[in-house]
PDB file of C-alpha atoms in Angstrom:
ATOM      1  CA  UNK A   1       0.000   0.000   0.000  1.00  0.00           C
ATOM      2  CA  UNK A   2       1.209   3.494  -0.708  1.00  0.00           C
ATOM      3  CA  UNK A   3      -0.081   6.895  -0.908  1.00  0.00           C
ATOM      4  CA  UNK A   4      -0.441   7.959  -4.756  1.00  0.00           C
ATOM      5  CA  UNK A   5      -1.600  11.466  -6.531  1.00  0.00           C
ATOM      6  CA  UNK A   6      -0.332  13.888  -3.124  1.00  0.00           C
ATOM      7  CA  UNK A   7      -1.792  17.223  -3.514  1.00  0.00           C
ATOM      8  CA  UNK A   8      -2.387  20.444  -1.390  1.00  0.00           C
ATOM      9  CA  UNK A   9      -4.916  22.475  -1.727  1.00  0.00           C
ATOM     10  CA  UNK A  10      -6.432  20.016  -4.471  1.00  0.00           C
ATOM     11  CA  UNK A  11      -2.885  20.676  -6.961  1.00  0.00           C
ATOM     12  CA  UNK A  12       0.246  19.362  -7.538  1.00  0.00           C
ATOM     13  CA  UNK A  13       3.104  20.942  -6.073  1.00  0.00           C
ATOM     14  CA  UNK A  14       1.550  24.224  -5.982  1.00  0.00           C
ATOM     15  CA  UNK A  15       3.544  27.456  -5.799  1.00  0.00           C
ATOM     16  CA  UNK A  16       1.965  30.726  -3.812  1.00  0.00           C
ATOM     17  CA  UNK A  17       0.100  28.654  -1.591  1.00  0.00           C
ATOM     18  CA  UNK A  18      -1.810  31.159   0.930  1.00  0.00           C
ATOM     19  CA  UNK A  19      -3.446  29.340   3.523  1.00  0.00           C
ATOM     20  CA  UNK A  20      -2.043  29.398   6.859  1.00  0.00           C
ATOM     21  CA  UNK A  21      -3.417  25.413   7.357  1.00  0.00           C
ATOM     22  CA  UNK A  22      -2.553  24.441   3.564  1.00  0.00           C
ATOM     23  CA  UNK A  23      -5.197  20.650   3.615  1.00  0.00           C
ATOM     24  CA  UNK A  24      -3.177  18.296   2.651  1.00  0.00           C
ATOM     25  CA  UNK A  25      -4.800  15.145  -0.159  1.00  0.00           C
ATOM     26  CA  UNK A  26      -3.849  11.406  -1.331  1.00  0.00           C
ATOM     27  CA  UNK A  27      -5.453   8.263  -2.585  1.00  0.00           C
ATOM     28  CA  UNK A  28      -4.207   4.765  -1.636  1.00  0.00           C
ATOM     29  CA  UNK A  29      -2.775   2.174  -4.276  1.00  0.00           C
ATOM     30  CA  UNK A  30      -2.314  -1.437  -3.779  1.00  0.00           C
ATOM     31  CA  UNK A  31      -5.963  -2.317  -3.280  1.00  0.00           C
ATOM     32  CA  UNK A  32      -5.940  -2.405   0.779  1.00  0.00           C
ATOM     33  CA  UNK A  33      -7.951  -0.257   3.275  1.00  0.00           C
ATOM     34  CA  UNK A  34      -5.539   2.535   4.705  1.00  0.00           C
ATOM     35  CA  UNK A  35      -6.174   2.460   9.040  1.00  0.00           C
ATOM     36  CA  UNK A  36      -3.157   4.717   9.825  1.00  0.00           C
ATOM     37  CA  UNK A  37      -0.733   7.451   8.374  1.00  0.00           C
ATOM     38  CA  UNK A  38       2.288   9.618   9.237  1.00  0.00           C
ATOM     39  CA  UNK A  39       2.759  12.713   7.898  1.00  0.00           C
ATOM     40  CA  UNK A  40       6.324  14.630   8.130  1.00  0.00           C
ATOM     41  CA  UNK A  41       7.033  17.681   6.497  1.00  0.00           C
ATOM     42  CA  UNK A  42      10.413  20.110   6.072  1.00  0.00           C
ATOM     43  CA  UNK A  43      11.321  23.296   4.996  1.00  0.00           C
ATOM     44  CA  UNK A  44      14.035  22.463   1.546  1.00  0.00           C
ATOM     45  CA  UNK A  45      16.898  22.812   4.153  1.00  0.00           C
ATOM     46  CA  UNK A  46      15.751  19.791   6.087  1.00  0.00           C
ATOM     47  CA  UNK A  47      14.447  21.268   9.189  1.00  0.00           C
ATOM     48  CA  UNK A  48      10.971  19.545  10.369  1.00  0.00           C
ATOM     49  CA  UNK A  49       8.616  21.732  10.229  1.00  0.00           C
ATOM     50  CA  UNK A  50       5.803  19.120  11.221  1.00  0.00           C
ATOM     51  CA  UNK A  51       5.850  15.344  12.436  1.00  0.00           C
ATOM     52  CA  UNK A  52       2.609  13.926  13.079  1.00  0.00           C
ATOM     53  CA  UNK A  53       2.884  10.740  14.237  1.00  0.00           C
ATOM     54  CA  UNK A  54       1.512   7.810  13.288  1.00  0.00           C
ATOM     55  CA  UNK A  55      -1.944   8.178  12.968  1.00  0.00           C
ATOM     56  CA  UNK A  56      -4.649   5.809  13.358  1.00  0.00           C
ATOM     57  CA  UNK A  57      -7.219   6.778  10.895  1.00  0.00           C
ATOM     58  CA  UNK A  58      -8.279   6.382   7.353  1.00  0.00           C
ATOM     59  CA  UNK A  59      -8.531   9.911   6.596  1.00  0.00           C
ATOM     60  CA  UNK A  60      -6.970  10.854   3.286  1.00  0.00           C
ATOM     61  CA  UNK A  61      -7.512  14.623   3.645  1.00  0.00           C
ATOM     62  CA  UNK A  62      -6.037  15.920   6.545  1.00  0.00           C
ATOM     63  CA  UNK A  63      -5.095  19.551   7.794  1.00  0.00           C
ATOM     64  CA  UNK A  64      -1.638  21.429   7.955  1.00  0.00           C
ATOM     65  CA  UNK A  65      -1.021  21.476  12.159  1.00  0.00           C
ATOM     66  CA  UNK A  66       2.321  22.068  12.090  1.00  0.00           C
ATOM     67  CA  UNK A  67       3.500  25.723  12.946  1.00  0.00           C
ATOM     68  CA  UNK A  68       2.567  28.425  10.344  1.00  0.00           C
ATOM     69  CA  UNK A  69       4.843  28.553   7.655  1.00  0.00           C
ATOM     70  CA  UNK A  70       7.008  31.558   6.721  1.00  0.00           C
ATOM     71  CA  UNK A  71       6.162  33.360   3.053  1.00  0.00           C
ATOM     72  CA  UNK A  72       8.217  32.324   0.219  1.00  0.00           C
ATOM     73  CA  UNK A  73       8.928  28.566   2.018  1.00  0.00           C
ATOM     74  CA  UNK A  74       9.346  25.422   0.375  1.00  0.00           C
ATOM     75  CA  UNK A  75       8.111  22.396   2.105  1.00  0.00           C
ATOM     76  CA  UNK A  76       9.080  19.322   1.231  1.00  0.00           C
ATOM     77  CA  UNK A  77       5.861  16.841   2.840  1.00  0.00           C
ATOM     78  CA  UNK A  78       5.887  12.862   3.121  1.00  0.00           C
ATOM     79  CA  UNK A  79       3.407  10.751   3.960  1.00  0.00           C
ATOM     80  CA  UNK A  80       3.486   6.743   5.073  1.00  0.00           C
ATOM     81  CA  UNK A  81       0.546   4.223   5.298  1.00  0.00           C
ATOM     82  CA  UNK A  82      -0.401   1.161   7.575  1.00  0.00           C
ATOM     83  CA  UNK A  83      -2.935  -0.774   6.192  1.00  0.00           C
ATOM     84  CA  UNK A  84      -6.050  -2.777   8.226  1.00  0.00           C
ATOM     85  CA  UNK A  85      -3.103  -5.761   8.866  1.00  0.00           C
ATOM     86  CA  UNK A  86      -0.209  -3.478  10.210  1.00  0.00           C
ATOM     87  CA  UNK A  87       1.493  -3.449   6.843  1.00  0.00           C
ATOM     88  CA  UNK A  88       3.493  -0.546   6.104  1.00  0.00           C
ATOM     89  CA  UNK A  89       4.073   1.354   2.811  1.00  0.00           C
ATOM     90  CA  UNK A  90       6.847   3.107   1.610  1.00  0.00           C
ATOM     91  CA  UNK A  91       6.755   6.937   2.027  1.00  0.00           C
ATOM     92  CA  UNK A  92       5.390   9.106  -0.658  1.00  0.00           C
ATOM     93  CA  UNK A  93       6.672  12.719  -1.456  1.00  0.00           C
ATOM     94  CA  UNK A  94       5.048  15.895  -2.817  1.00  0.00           C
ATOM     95  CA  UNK A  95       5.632  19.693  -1.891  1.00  0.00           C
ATOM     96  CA  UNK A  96       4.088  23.271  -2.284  1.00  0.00           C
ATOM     97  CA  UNK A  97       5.826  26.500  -1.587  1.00  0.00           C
ATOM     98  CA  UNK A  98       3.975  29.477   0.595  1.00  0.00           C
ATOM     99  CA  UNK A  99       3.276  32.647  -1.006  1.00  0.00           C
ATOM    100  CA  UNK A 100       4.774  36.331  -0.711  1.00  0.00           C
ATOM    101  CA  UNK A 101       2.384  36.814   2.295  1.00  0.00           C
ATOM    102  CA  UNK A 102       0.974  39.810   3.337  1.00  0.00           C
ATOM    103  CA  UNK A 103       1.533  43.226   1.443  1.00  0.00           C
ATOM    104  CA  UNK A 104       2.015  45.931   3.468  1.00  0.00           C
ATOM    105  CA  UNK A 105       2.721  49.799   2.796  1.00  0.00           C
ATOM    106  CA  UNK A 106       5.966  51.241   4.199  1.00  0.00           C
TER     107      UNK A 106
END
């Protein structure tokens, strides 16, 4: 089992991503009920930004809650899969960059 078509926000690797809680979006392959996940995610320097754990759900939508992300970031996001037997997948990979942010007058 493995997480296939990773998207935020409903795209591919989007770039200007706005949302302070970017949702983040897979489908499973291998024809086997997903009953966990972990998510990690990093900024492209390798610092976690978020780890959440294995998860015991079969959510395949779930919401940024790691720490707001600057503007003009790159985050690199995984995700891993236990099926209903235990079984883990191999990690999948997909990112999305933050926006400019704010504008503000000086």
């Amino acid at each position: 089992m493995q997480a296939i078509r990773l998207k935020t926000e409903h795209l591919f690797d989007p770039v200007g991503v706005d949302f302070v809680a970017p949702r983040l979006y897979w489908n499973c392959s291998g024809g086997r009920k997903q009953a966990a996940y972990q998510i990690v995610a990093a900024d492209d320097s390798g610092s976690t930004l978020w780890d959440s754990g294995k998860l015991e759900s079969a959510a395949m939508c779930v919401k940024w809650s790691g720490a707001p992300v600057p503007p003009k970031t790159k985050v690199l996001w995984k995700v891993c899969l236990w099926d209903e037997d235990a079984a883990v997948g191999d990690w999948s990979e997909a990112s999305f960059e933050t926006g400019i942010g704010a504008w503000s007058a000086k």
